[in-house]
Coordinates of N, CA and C and ligand atoms in Angstrom, one line a residue:
M1 N 6.0 -21.8 117.6 CA 5.5 -20.9 118.6 C 6.6 -20.0 119.1
L2 N 6.2 -18.7 119.2 CA 7.2 -17.7 119.6 C 7.3 -17.7 121.2
L3 N 6.2 -17.6 121.8 CA 6.2 -17.5 123.3 C 5.0 -18.3 123.9
D4 N 5.4 -19.0 124.9 CA 4.4 -19.9 125.6 C 4.5 -19.6 127.1
A5 N 3.5 -18.9 127.6 CA 3.4 -18.6 129.1 C 2.4 -19.6 129.7
E6 N 2.9 -20.4 130.6 CA 2.2 -21.5 131.1 C 1.9 -21.4 132.6
N7 N 0.6 -21.2 133.0 CA 0.2 -21.3 134.4 C 1.0 -20.3 135.3
I8 N 0.9 -19.1 134.9 CA 1.7 -18.0 135.7 C 0.9 -17.6 136.9
H9 N 1.6 -17.6 138.0 CA 1.0 -17.1 139.3 C 1.9 -16.0 139.8
K10 N 1.2 -14.9 140.3 CA 2.0 -13.8 140.9 C 1.1 -13.2 142.0
K11 N 1.7 -13.1 143.2 CA 1.0 -12.3 144.2 C 1.9 -11.2 144.8
F12 N 1.3 -10.1 145.2 CA 2.0 -9.0 145.8 C 1.6 -8.9 147.3
Q13 N 2.5 -8.5 148.1 CA 2.2 -8.2 149.5 C 1.3 -6.9 149.5
S14 N 0.3 -7.0 150.3 CA -0.6 -5.8 150.4 C -1.0 -5.7 151.9
G15 N -0.5 -4.7 152.6 CA -0.8 -4.6 154.0 C -0.3 -5.9 154.7
D16 N -1.2 -6.5 155.5 CA -0.9 -7.8 156.2 C -1.0 -9.0 155.3
G17 N -1.7 -8.9 154.2 CA -2.0 -10.0 153.4 C -1.3 -10.0 152.0
F18 N -1.9 -10.7 151.1 CA -1.4 -10.7 149.7 C -2.6 -10.5 148.8
V19 N -2.2 -9.9 147.7 CA -3.2 -9.8 146.6 C -2.7 -10.7 145.5
E20 N -3.6 -11.6 145.1 CA -3.2 -12.6 144.1 C -3.6 -12.1 142.8
V21 N -2.6 -11.6 142.0 CA -3.0 -10.9 140.7 C -3.1 -11.9 139.6
L22 N -2.2 -12.8 139.5 CA -2.3 -13.8 138.4 C -2.4 -15.2 139.1
R23 N -3.4 -15.9 138.6 CA -3.7 -17.2 139.3 C -3.8 -18.3 138.2
G24 N -2.7 -18.5 137.5 CA -2.7 -19.6 136.5 C -3.0 -19.0 135.1
A25 N -2.4 -17.9 134.8 CA -2.6 -17.2 133.5 C -1.7 -17.9 132.5
S26 N -2.3 -18.3 131.3 CA -1.5 -18.9 130.3 C -1.9 -18.3 128.9
L27 N -0.9 -18.2 128.1 CA -1.2 -17.7 126.7 C 0.0 -18.1 125.8
R28 N -0.4 -18.2 124.5 CA 0.6 -18.5 123.5 C 0.6 -17.5 122.4
L29 N 1.8 -17.1 122.0 CA 1.9 -16.1 120.9 C 2.6 -16.7 119.7
E30 N 2.1 -16.4 118.5 CA 2.8 -16.9 117.3 C 3.6 -15.8 116.7
K31 N 4.6 -16.1 116.0 CA 5.4 -15.1 115.2 C 4.5 -14.4 114.2
G32 N 4.6 -13.0 114.2 CA 3.9 -12.3 113.2 C 2.5 -12.0 113.5
D33 N 2.0 -12.4 114.7 CA 0.6 -12.1 115.0 C 0.5 -10.8 115.8
L34 N -0.7 -10.1 115.6 CA -1.0 -9.0 116.4 C -2.0 -9.5 117.4
S35 N -1.7 -9.5 118.7 CA -2.6 -10.0 119.7 C -2.9 -8.9 120.7
I36 N -4.1 -8.9 121.2 CA -4.6 -7.9 122.1 C -4.9 -8.6 123.5
L37 N -4.4 -8.0 124.6 CA -4.7 -8.5 125.9 C -5.6 -7.4 126.5
S38 N -6.9 -7.7 126.6 CA -7.8 -6.7 127.2 C -8.1 -7.1 128.7
G39 N -8.7 -6.2 129.4 CA -8.9 -6.5 130.8 C -9.1 -5.2 131.5
Q40 N -9.9 -5.2 132.6 CA -10.2 -4.0 133.3 C -8.9 -3.5 134.0
S41 N -9.0 -2.2 134.3 CA -7.9 -1.6 135.0 C -7.7 -2.3 136.4
G42 N -6.5 -2.7 136.7 CA -6.2 -3.4 137.9 C -6.3 -4.9 137.8
S43 N -6.6 -5.4 136.6 CA -6.8 -6.9 136.4 C -5.4 -7.6 136.3
G44 N -4.3 -6.9 136.1 CA -3.0 -7.5 136.1 C -2.3 -7.5 134.8
K45 N -2.8 -6.7 133.8 CA -2.2 -6.7 132.5 C -0.7 -6.3 132.5
S46 N -0.4 -5.2 133.2 CA 1.0 -4.7 133.3 C 1.8 -5.7 133.9
T47 N 1.4 -6.3 135.1 CA 2.1 -7.3 135.8 C 2.4 -8.5 134.8
F48 N 1.5 -8.9 134.0 CA 1.7 -10.0 133.1 C 2.7 -9.7 132.0
L49 N 2.6 -8.5 131.5 CA 3.5 -8.0 130.4 C 4.9 -8.0 131.0
Y50 N 5.1 -7.4 132.2 CA 6.4 -7.3 132.8 C 7.0 -8.7 133.0
I51 N 6.2 -9.7 133.4 CA 6.6 -11.0 133.5 C 7.1 -11.6 132.2
L52 N 6.3 -11.4 131.1 CA 6.7 -11.9 129.8 C 8.0 -11.3 129.3
A53 N 8.2 -10.0 129.7 CA 9.4 -9.4 129.3 C 10.6 -9.7 130.1
G54 N 10.5 -10.5 131.2 CA 11.6 -10.8 132.1 C 11.9 -9.7 133.0
L55 N 11.0 -8.7 133.2 CA 11.3 -7.5 134.0 C 11.0 -7.9 135.5
I56 N 9.9 -8.7 135.7 CA 9.7 -9.3 137.0 C 9.5 -10.8 136.9
R57 N 9.8 -11.5 138.0 CA 9.7 -12.9 138.0 C 8.3 -13.4 138.5
P58 N 7.8 -14.4 137.9 CA 6.5 -15.0 138.4 C 6.8 -15.8 139.7
D59 N 5.8 -16.0 140.5 CA 6.0 -16.9 141.7 C 6.2 -18.3 141.2
T60 N 5.3 -18.7 140.4 CA 5.4 -20.0 139.7 C 5.0 -19.9 138.3
G61 N 5.3 -20.9 137.5 CA 4.9 -20.9 136.1 C 6.1 -20.6 135.2
D62 N 6.0 -20.9 134.0 CA 7.2 -20.8 133.1 C 6.8 -20.0 131.8
I63 N 7.8 -19.3 131.4 CA 7.7 -18.6 130.1 C 8.7 -19.3 129.2
R64 N 8.3 -19.7 128.1 CA 9.2 -20.3 127.1 C 9.2 -19.3 125.9
F65 N 10.4 -18.9 125.5 CA 10.6 -18.0 124.4 C 11.4 -18.8 123.3
N66 N 10.8 -19.0 122.2 CA 11.5 -19.9 121.2 C 11.9 -21.2 121.8
G67 N 11.1 -21.7 122.7 CA 11.4 -23.0 123.3 C 12.4 -23.0 124.5
E68 N 12.9 -21.8 124.8 CA 13.9 -21.7 125.9 C 13.2 -21.1 127.1
S69 N 13.4 -21.7 128.3 CA 12.8 -21.2 129.5 C 13.4 -19.9 130.0
V70 N 12.7 -18.8 130.1 CA 13.2 -17.5 130.5 C 13.6 -17.6 132.0
N71 N 12.9 -18.4 132.8 CA 13.3 -18.5 134.2 C 14.7 -19.0 134.4
D72 N 15.2 -19.8 133.4 CA 16.6 -20.3 133.5 C 17.7 -19.4 133.0
F73 N 17.3 -18.3 132.4 CA 18.3 -17.4 131.8 C 19.3 -16.9 132.9
M74 N 20.6 -17.0 132.6 CA 21.6 -16.4 133.5 C 21.5 -14.8 133.3
P75 N 22.0 -14.0 134.3 CA 21.8 -12.6 134.2 C 22.2 -12.0 132.8
E76 N 23.3 -12.4 132.2 CA 23.8 -11.9 131.0 C 22.8 -12.1 129.8
K77 N 22.3 -13.4 129.8 CA 21.3 -13.8 128.8 C 20.0 -13.1 129.0
L78 N 19.6 -12.8 130.3 CA 18.4 -12.1 130.6 C 18.5 -10.7 130.1
D79 N 19.6 -10.0 130.3 CA 19.8 -8.7 129.8 C 19.7 -8.6 128.3
Y80 N 20.3 -9.6 127.6 CA 20.2 -9.7 126.1 C 18.8 -9.8 125.7
F81 N 18.1 -10.7 126.4 CA 16.7 -11.0 126.1 C 15.8 -9.7 126.2
R82 N 16.0 -9.0 127.3 CA 15.3 -7.8 127.5 C 15.6 -6.7 126.5
N83 N 16.9 -6.6 126.1 CA 17.3 -5.5 125.3 C 17.1 -5.8 123.8
S84 N 17.2 -7.1 123.4 CA 17.3 -7.4 122.0 C 16.2 -8.3 121.4
E85 N 15.7 -9.2 122.3 CA 14.8 -10.2 121.7 C 13.3 -9.7 121.9
I86 N 13.2 -8.8 122.9 CA 11.8 -8.2 123.2 C 11.9 -6.7 123.1
G87 N 10.9 -6.1 122.5 CA 10.8 -4.6 122.5 C 9.6 -4.3 123.5
F88 N 9.8 -3.3 124.3 CA 8.8 -2.9 125.3 C 8.4 -1.5 125.1
V89 N 7.1 -1.2 125.0 CA 6.6 0.2 125.0 C 5.7 0.4 126.2
F90 N 6.1 1.3 127.0 CA 5.3 1.6 128.2 C 4.2 2.6 128.0
Q91 N 3.2 2.6 128.9 CA 2.1 3.6 128.7 C 2.6 5.0 128.7
M92 N 3.5 5.3 129.6 CA 4.2 6.6 129.5 C 5.5 6.3 128.8
H93 N 5.8 7.1 127.8 CA 6.9 6.7 126.9 C 8.2 6.4 127.5
H94 N 8.6 7.0 128.7 CA 9.9 6.7 129.3 C 11.0 7.1 128.4
L95 N 10.9 8.1 127.5 CA 12.0 8.6 126.8 C 13.0 9.3 127.7
M96 N 14.2 9.3 127.3 CA 15.2 10.1 128.2 C 15.2 11.5 127.7
P97 N 14.9 12.4 128.7 CA 14.6 13.8 128.4 C 15.8 14.6 127.8
D98 N 17.0 14.2 128.1 CA 18.2 14.9 127.7 C 18.8 14.4 126.3
F99 N 18.1 13.5 125.7 CA 18.5 13.0 124.4 C 17.4 13.3 123.4
T100 N 17.9 13.5 122.1 CA 16.9 13.8 121.0 C 16.2 12.5 120.7
A101 N 15.2 12.6 119.9 CA 14.4 11.5 119.4 C 15.3 10.4 118.8
V102 N 16.1 10.8 117.9 CA 17.0 9.8 117.2 C 18.0 9.1 118.2
E103 N 18.5 9.9 119.2 CA 19.4 9.3 120.2 C 18.7 8.4 121.1
N104 N 17.4 8.7 121.4 CA 16.7 7.7 122.2 C 16.5 6.4 121.5
V105 N 16.2 6.5 120.2 CA 15.9 5.3 119.4 C 17.2 4.5 119.3
M106 N 18.3 5.2 119.1 CA 19.6 4.5 119.0 C 20.1 3.7 120.2
M107 N 19.7 4.2 121.4 CA 20.2 3.7 122.6 C 20.3 2.2 122.8
P108 N 19.2 1.5 122.6 CA 19.3 0.0 122.8 C 20.3 -0.7 121.8
A109 N 20.5 -0.1 120.6 CA 21.5 -0.6 119.7 C 22.9 -0.4 120.2
L110 N 23.1 0.9 120.7 CA 24.5 1.2 121.2 C 24.8 0.3 122.4
I111 N 23.8 0.0 123.2 CA 24.0 -0.9 124.4 C 24.3 -2.3 123.9
K112 N 23.8 -2.7 122.8 CA 24.0 -4.0 122.2 C 25.4 -4.1 121.6
G113 N 26.0 -2.9 121.3 CA 27.3 -2.9 120.7 C 27.4 -2.6 119.2
V114 N 26.2 -2.2 118.7 CA 26.2 -1.8 117.3 C 26.9 -0.4 117.2
S115 N 27.6 -0.2 116.0 CA 28.3 1.0 115.8 C 27.4 2.2 115.8
R116 N 28.0 3.4 116.1 CA 27.2 4.6 116.1 C 26.5 4.9 114.7
N117 N 27.3 4.7 113.6 CA 26.8 4.9 112.3 C 25.7 4.0 111.9
Q118 N 25.9 2.7 112.2 CA 24.8 1.8 111.9 C 23.6 2.0 112.7
S119 N 23.8 2.4 114.0 CA 22.6 2.6 114.9 C 21.8 3.8 114.4
Y120 N 22.6 4.8 114.0 CA 21.9 6.1 113.5 C 21.1 5.8 112.2
E121 N 21.7 5.0 111.3 CA 21.1 4.6 110.1 C 19.7 3.9 110.3
T122 N 19.8 2.9 111.2 CA 18.6 2.1 111.5 C 17.6 2.9 112.2
A123 N 18.0 3.8 113.1 CA 17.1 4.6 113.8 C 16.4 5.6 112.8
C124 N 17.1 6.1 111.8 CA 16.4 7.0 110.9 C 15.4 6.2 110.0
E125 N 15.7 5.0 109.6 CA 14.8 4.2 108.9 C 13.5 4.0 109.7
L126 N 13.6 3.6 110.9 CA 12.5 3.4 111.8 C 11.7 4.7 112.0
L127 N 12.4 5.8 112.2 CA 11.6 7.1 112.3 C 10.9 7.4 111.1
S128 N 11.4 7.1 109.9 CA 10.7 7.3 108.6 C 9.5 6.4 108.6
D129 N 9.7 5.1 108.9 CA 8.5 4.2 108.9 C 7.4 4.6 109.8
L130 N 7.8 5.3 110.9 CA 6.8 5.8 111.8 C 6.4 7.2 111.6
S131 N 6.8 7.8 110.4 CA 6.4 9.1 110.0 C 6.8 10.2 110.9
I132 N 8.0 10.1 111.5 CA 8.5 11.2 112.4 C 9.9 11.5 112.2
F133 N 10.4 11.1 111.0 CA 11.8 11.4 110.6 C 12.1 12.9 110.7
H134 N 11.1 13.7 110.4 CA 11.4 15.2 110.4 C 11.5 15.7 111.9
R135 N 11.2 14.9 112.8 CA 11.3 15.3 114.3 C 12.6 14.7 114.9
K136 N 13.5 14.2 114.1 CA 14.5 13.3 114.8 C 15.4 14.1 115.7
F137 N 15.6 15.4 115.5 CA 16.5 16.1 116.4 C 15.7 16.9 117.5
H138 N 14.5 16.6 117.6 CA 13.7 17.2 118.7 C 13.9 16.4 120.0
Y139 N 13.8 17.1 121.1 CA 13.8 16.5 122.4 C 12.4 16.0 122.8
P140 N 12.3 15.0 123.7 CA 11.0 14.5 124.0 C 9.9 15.6 124.4
N141 N 10.3 16.6 125.1 CA 9.4 17.6 125.5 C 9.0 18.5 124.4
Q142 N 9.6 18.3 123.2 CA 9.3 19.1 122.0 C 8.4 18.3 121.1
L143 N 8.0 17.1 121.5 CA 7.2 16.2 120.7 C 5.8 16.1 121.3
S144 N 4.8 15.9 120.4 CA 3.5 15.7 120.9 C 3.4 14.3 121.5
G145 N 2.3 14.0 122.2 CA 2.1 12.7 122.8 C 2.2 11.6 121.8
G146 N 1.6 11.8 120.7 CA 1.6 10.7 119.6 C 3.0 10.5 119.1
E147 N 3.7 11.6 118.9 CA 5.1 11.5 118.4 C 6.0 10.9 119.4
Q148 N 5.8 11.2 120.7 CA 6.6 10.5 121.8 C 6.3 9.0 121.7
Q149 N 5.1 8.6 121.6 CA 4.8 7.1 121.6 C 5.4 6.5 120.3
R150 N 5.3 7.2 119.2 CA 5.9 6.6 118.0 C 7.4 6.5 118.1
T151 N 8.1 7.5 118.8 CA 9.5 7.4 119.1 C 9.8 6.2 120.0
A152 N 8.9 6.0 120.9 CA 9.1 4.8 121.9 C 8.9 3.5 121.1
V153 N 8.0 3.4 120.1 CA 7.9 2.2 119.3 C 9.1 2.0 118.5
A154 N 9.7 3.1 117.9 CA 10.9 2.9 117.1 C 12.0 2.4 118.0
R155 N 12.1 3.0 119.2 CA 13.2 2.5 120.1 C 13.0 1.0 120.5
A156 N 11.8 0.6 120.6 CA 11.5 -0.8 121.0 C 11.9 -1.7 119.9
L157 N 11.9 -1.2 118.6 CA 12.1 -2.1 117.5 C 13.5 -2.1 116.9
I158 N 14.4 -1.2 117.5 CA 15.7 -1.0 116.8 C 16.6 -2.2 116.8
N159 N 16.4 -3.1 117.8 CA 17.3 -4.3 117.7 C 16.5 -5.5 117.1
S160 N 15.5 -5.1 116.2 CA 14.7 -6.2 115.5 C 14.3 -7.3 116.5
P161 N 13.5 -7.0 117.5 CA 13.1 -8.0 118.4 C 12.0 -8.9 117.7
E162 N 11.9 -10.1 118.1 CA 10.8 -11.0 117.5 C 9.5 -10.7 118.1
L163 N 9.5 -10.0 119.3 CA 8.2 -9.8 120.0 C 8.2 -8.3 120.5
L164 N 7.2 -7.6 120.2 CA 6.9 -6.3 120.8 C 5.8 -6.3 121.8
L165 N 6.1 -5.9 123.0 CA 5.1 -5.9 124.0 C 4.7 -4.4 124.3
A166 N 3.5 -4.0 124.2 CA 3.1 -2.6 124.4 C 2.0 -2.6 125.5
D167 N 2.3 -1.8 126.6 CA 1.4 -1.7 127.7 C 0.6 -0.4 127.6
E168 N -0.6 -0.5 127.2 CA -1.5 0.6 127.0 C -0.8 1.7 126.2
P169 N -0.3 1.4 125.0 CA 0.5 2.4 124.3 C -0.3 3.7 123.9
T170 N -1.6 3.5 123.8 CA -2.4 4.6 123.4 C -3.2 5.3 124.5
G171 N -2.8 4.8 125.8 CA -3.6 5.2 127.0 C -3.6 6.8 127.2
N172 N -2.6 7.5 126.7 CA -2.6 8.9 126.9 C -2.8 9.7 125.6
L173 N -3.3 9.0 124.6 CA -3.4 9.7 123.3 C -4.9 9.9 123.0
D174 N -5.2 11.0 122.2 CA -6.5 11.2 121.8 C -6.9 10.2 120.7
E175 N -8.2 10.1 120.4 CA -8.7 9.1 119.5 C -7.9 9.0 118.1
E176 N -7.7 10.2 117.5 CA -7.0 10.2 116.2 C -5.6 9.7 116.3
N177 N -4.8 10.1 117.3 CA -3.5 9.6 117.5 C -3.4 8.1 117.8
A178 N -4.4 7.7 118.6 CA -4.5 6.3 119.0 C -4.7 5.4 117.8
V179 N -5.6 5.8 116.9 CA -5.9 5.0 115.7 C -4.7 5.0 114.8
S180 N -4.0 6.2 114.7 CA -2.9 6.2 113.8 C -1.7 5.4 114.3
L181 N -1.5 5.4 115.6 CA -0.4 4.5 116.2 C -0.7 3.1 116.0
I182 N -2.0 2.7 116.2 CA -2.3 1.2 116.0 C -2.2 0.8 114.5
K183 N -2.5 1.8 113.6 CA -2.3 1.5 112.2 C -0.8 1.3 111.8
L184 N 0.0 2.1 112.4 CA 1.4 2.0 112.2 C 2.0 0.7 112.7
I185 N 1.5 0.4 113.9 CA 2.0 -0.9 114.5 C 1.5 -2.1 113.7
T186 N 0.3 -2.0 113.2 CA -0.2 -3.1 112.3 C 0.6 -3.2 111.1
K187 N 1.0 -2.1 110.5 CA 1.9 -2.1 109.3 C 3.2 -2.8 109.6
L188 N 3.8 -2.4 110.7 CA 5.1 -3.0 111.1 C 5.0 -4.5 111.3
V189 N 3.9 -4.9 111.9 CA 3.7 -6.4 112.1 C 3.7 -7.1 110.7
D190 N 3.0 -6.5 109.7 CA 3.0 -7.0 108.4 C 4.3 -7.0 107.7
T191 N 5.0 -5.9 107.7 CA 6.2 -5.8 106.9 C 7.4 -6.5 107.6
R192 N 7.5 -6.5 108.9 CA 8.6 -7.0 109.6 C 8.4 -8.4 110.2
G193 N 7.1 -8.8 110.2 CA 6.8 -10.2 110.8 C 7.1 -10.3 112.3
V194 N 7.0 -9.1 113.0 CA 7.3 -9.2 114.4 C 5.9 -9.5 115.1
G195 N 6.0 -10.3 116.2 CA 4.8 -10.6 117.0 C 4.6 -9.4 117.9
V196 N 3.3 -9.1 118.1 CA 3.0 -8.0 119.0 C 1.9 -8.4 120.0
L197 N 2.1 -8.0 121.2 CA 1.0 -8.1 122.2 C 0.8 -6.7 122.8
I198 N -0.5 -6.3 122.6 CA -0.8 -4.9 123.2 C -1.8 -5.1 124.3
A199 N -1.5 -4.6 125.5 CA -2.4 -4.6 126.6 C -3.2 -3.3 126.6
T200 N -4.5 -3.5 126.8 CA -5.4 -2.3 126.8 C -6.7 -2.5 127.6
H201 N -7.2 -1.4 128.1 CA -8.5 -1.6 128.7 C -9.6 -1.0 127.8
N202 N -9.1 -0.5 126.6 CA -10.0 0.1 125.7 C -10.7 -0.9 124.7
P203 N -12.0 -1.2 124.9 CA -12.6 -2.3 124.1 C -12.5 -2.0 122.6
D204 N -12.5 -0.7 122.2 CA -12.4 -0.4 120.7 C -11.1 -0.9 120.1
L205 N -10.0 -0.8 120.9 CA -8.7 -1.2 120.4 C -8.7 -2.7 120.1
A206 N -9.5 -3.5 120.9 CA -9.5 -4.9 120.8 C -9.8 -5.4 119.4
K207 N -10.5 -4.6 118.7 CA -10.9 -5.0 117.3 C -9.7 -5.1 116.4
A208 N -8.6 -4.4 116.7 CA -7.5 -4.3 115.8 C -6.7 -5.6 115.8
G209 N -6.8 -6.4 116.8 CA -6.0 -7.6 116.9 C -6.5 -8.8 116.1
K210 N -5.6 -9.7 115.7 CA -6.0 -10.9 115.1 C -6.4 -11.9 116.2
R211 N -5.7 -11.9 117.3 CA -6.1 -12.7 118.4 C -6.4 -11.8 119.6
L212 N -7.5 -12.2 120.3 CA -8.0 -11.4 121.4 C -8.0 -12.2 122.7
F213 N -7.2 -11.8 123.6 CA -7.2 -12.5 124.9 C -7.8 -11.6 126.0
R214 N -8.4 -12.2 127.0 CA -8.9 -11.4 128.1 C -8.4 -11.8 129.4
L215 N -7.9 -10.9 130.2 CA -7.4 -11.2 131.5 C -8.5 -10.8 132.6
S216 N -9.0 -11.8 133.3 CA -10.0 -11.6 134.3 C -9.8 -12.6 135.4
E217 N -9.9 -12.1 136.7 CA -9.7 -12.9 137.9 C -8.4 -13.8 137.8
G218 N -7.4 -13.2 137.2 CA -6.1 -13.8 137.3 C -5.8 -14.8 136.2
R219 N -6.9 -15.0 135.3 CA -6.7 -16.0 134.3 C -7.0 -15.4 132.9
I220 N -6.4 -16.1 131.9 CA -6.6 -15.5 130.5 C -7.5 -16.5 129.7
T221 N -8.5 -15.8 129.1 CA -9.4 -16.6 128.2 C -9.2 -16.1 126.8
M222 N -9.3 -16.9 125.8 CA -9.2 -16.4 124.4 C -10.5 -16.2 123.8
R223 N -10.6 -15.1 123.1 CA -12.0 -14.6 122.6 C -12.2 -15.0 121.2
N224 N -11.2 -15.2 120.4 CA -11.4 -15.6 119.0 C -10.2 -16.4 118.5
Ligands
LIG1 N1 4.6 -4.0 143.0 C1 3.4 -4.1 143.4 N2 3.1 -4.3 144.8 C2 1.8 -4.4 145.2 N3 0.8 -4.5 144.4 C3 0.9 -4.4 143.1 C4 2.2 -4.2 142.5 N4 2.1 -4.1 141.2 C5 0.8 -4.3 140.9 N5 0.1 -4.5 142.1 C6 -1.4 -4.7 142.2 O1 -1.7 -5.7 141.3 C7 -3.0 -5.4 140.6 C8 -2.8 -5.5 139.1 O2 -2.0 -4.3 138.7 P1 -1.6 -4.1 137.2 O3 -0.8 -5.3 136.7 O4 -0.9 -2.8 137.2 O5 -3.0 -4.1 136.5 P2 -3.5 -3.4 135.1 O6 -2.2 -3.1 134.3 O7 -4.4 -4.4 134.5 O8 -4.2 -2.1 135.5 C9 -3.4 -4.1 141.2 O9 -4.3 -4.4 142.3 C10 -2.2 -3.5 141.7 O10 -2.4 -2.6 142.8
LIG2 MG1 -1.5 -1.4 133.5

């Protein structure tokens, strides 16, 4: 098992009280599976993905990644986990505006300490796999929405993470670009054996996944 999230609770302060977003959410992900997390807007999908990625901490509950408890990671190990073991794609691509597409993709590898040449080479391979090699010297604002998201996927994959987490990656794309992004992600799952969890409120997208989870009232149920 790649990732095991067990009984996750998370509440946020809201005015005088609290909003309990996650109330015992659990899910297991296997290596090389494409899984979908569906749920209405506001159901807590982003919160859950951020917790899985070690970006925010749960109030209680444990995440085990390859058998190791993420809660116990020391800061240095947690940084490595976020940068190299997990790839994250946000709804809004979060590309750095002053860097070209290929430089954006290289960044996590450079942070990891990979040489410039090697980072560039790997970034170019990924941009080819995602059919945007010809856009490598473009800046984010010179890319279409679909191209920006594909660049963000390439960046999330450069350190060969075992798990790719994508938070509504097609949320700002038209139908055609959404379908093509999901096809590309599906291909990457098959060729690289990376596990993928995509959060979406779009019921159509749910069909793409091998495993379908649903987040509702703070808990996760499995649909198939
Ligand atoms: N940092 C925060 N502080 C307070 N409330 C938050 C915070 N983050 C999320 N929430 C609330 O938690 C609920 C779930 O949000 P979110 O995880 O973004 O849902 P989804 O991604 O499914 O739309 C919402 O009601 C949201 O307002
Ligand atoms: Mg969200």
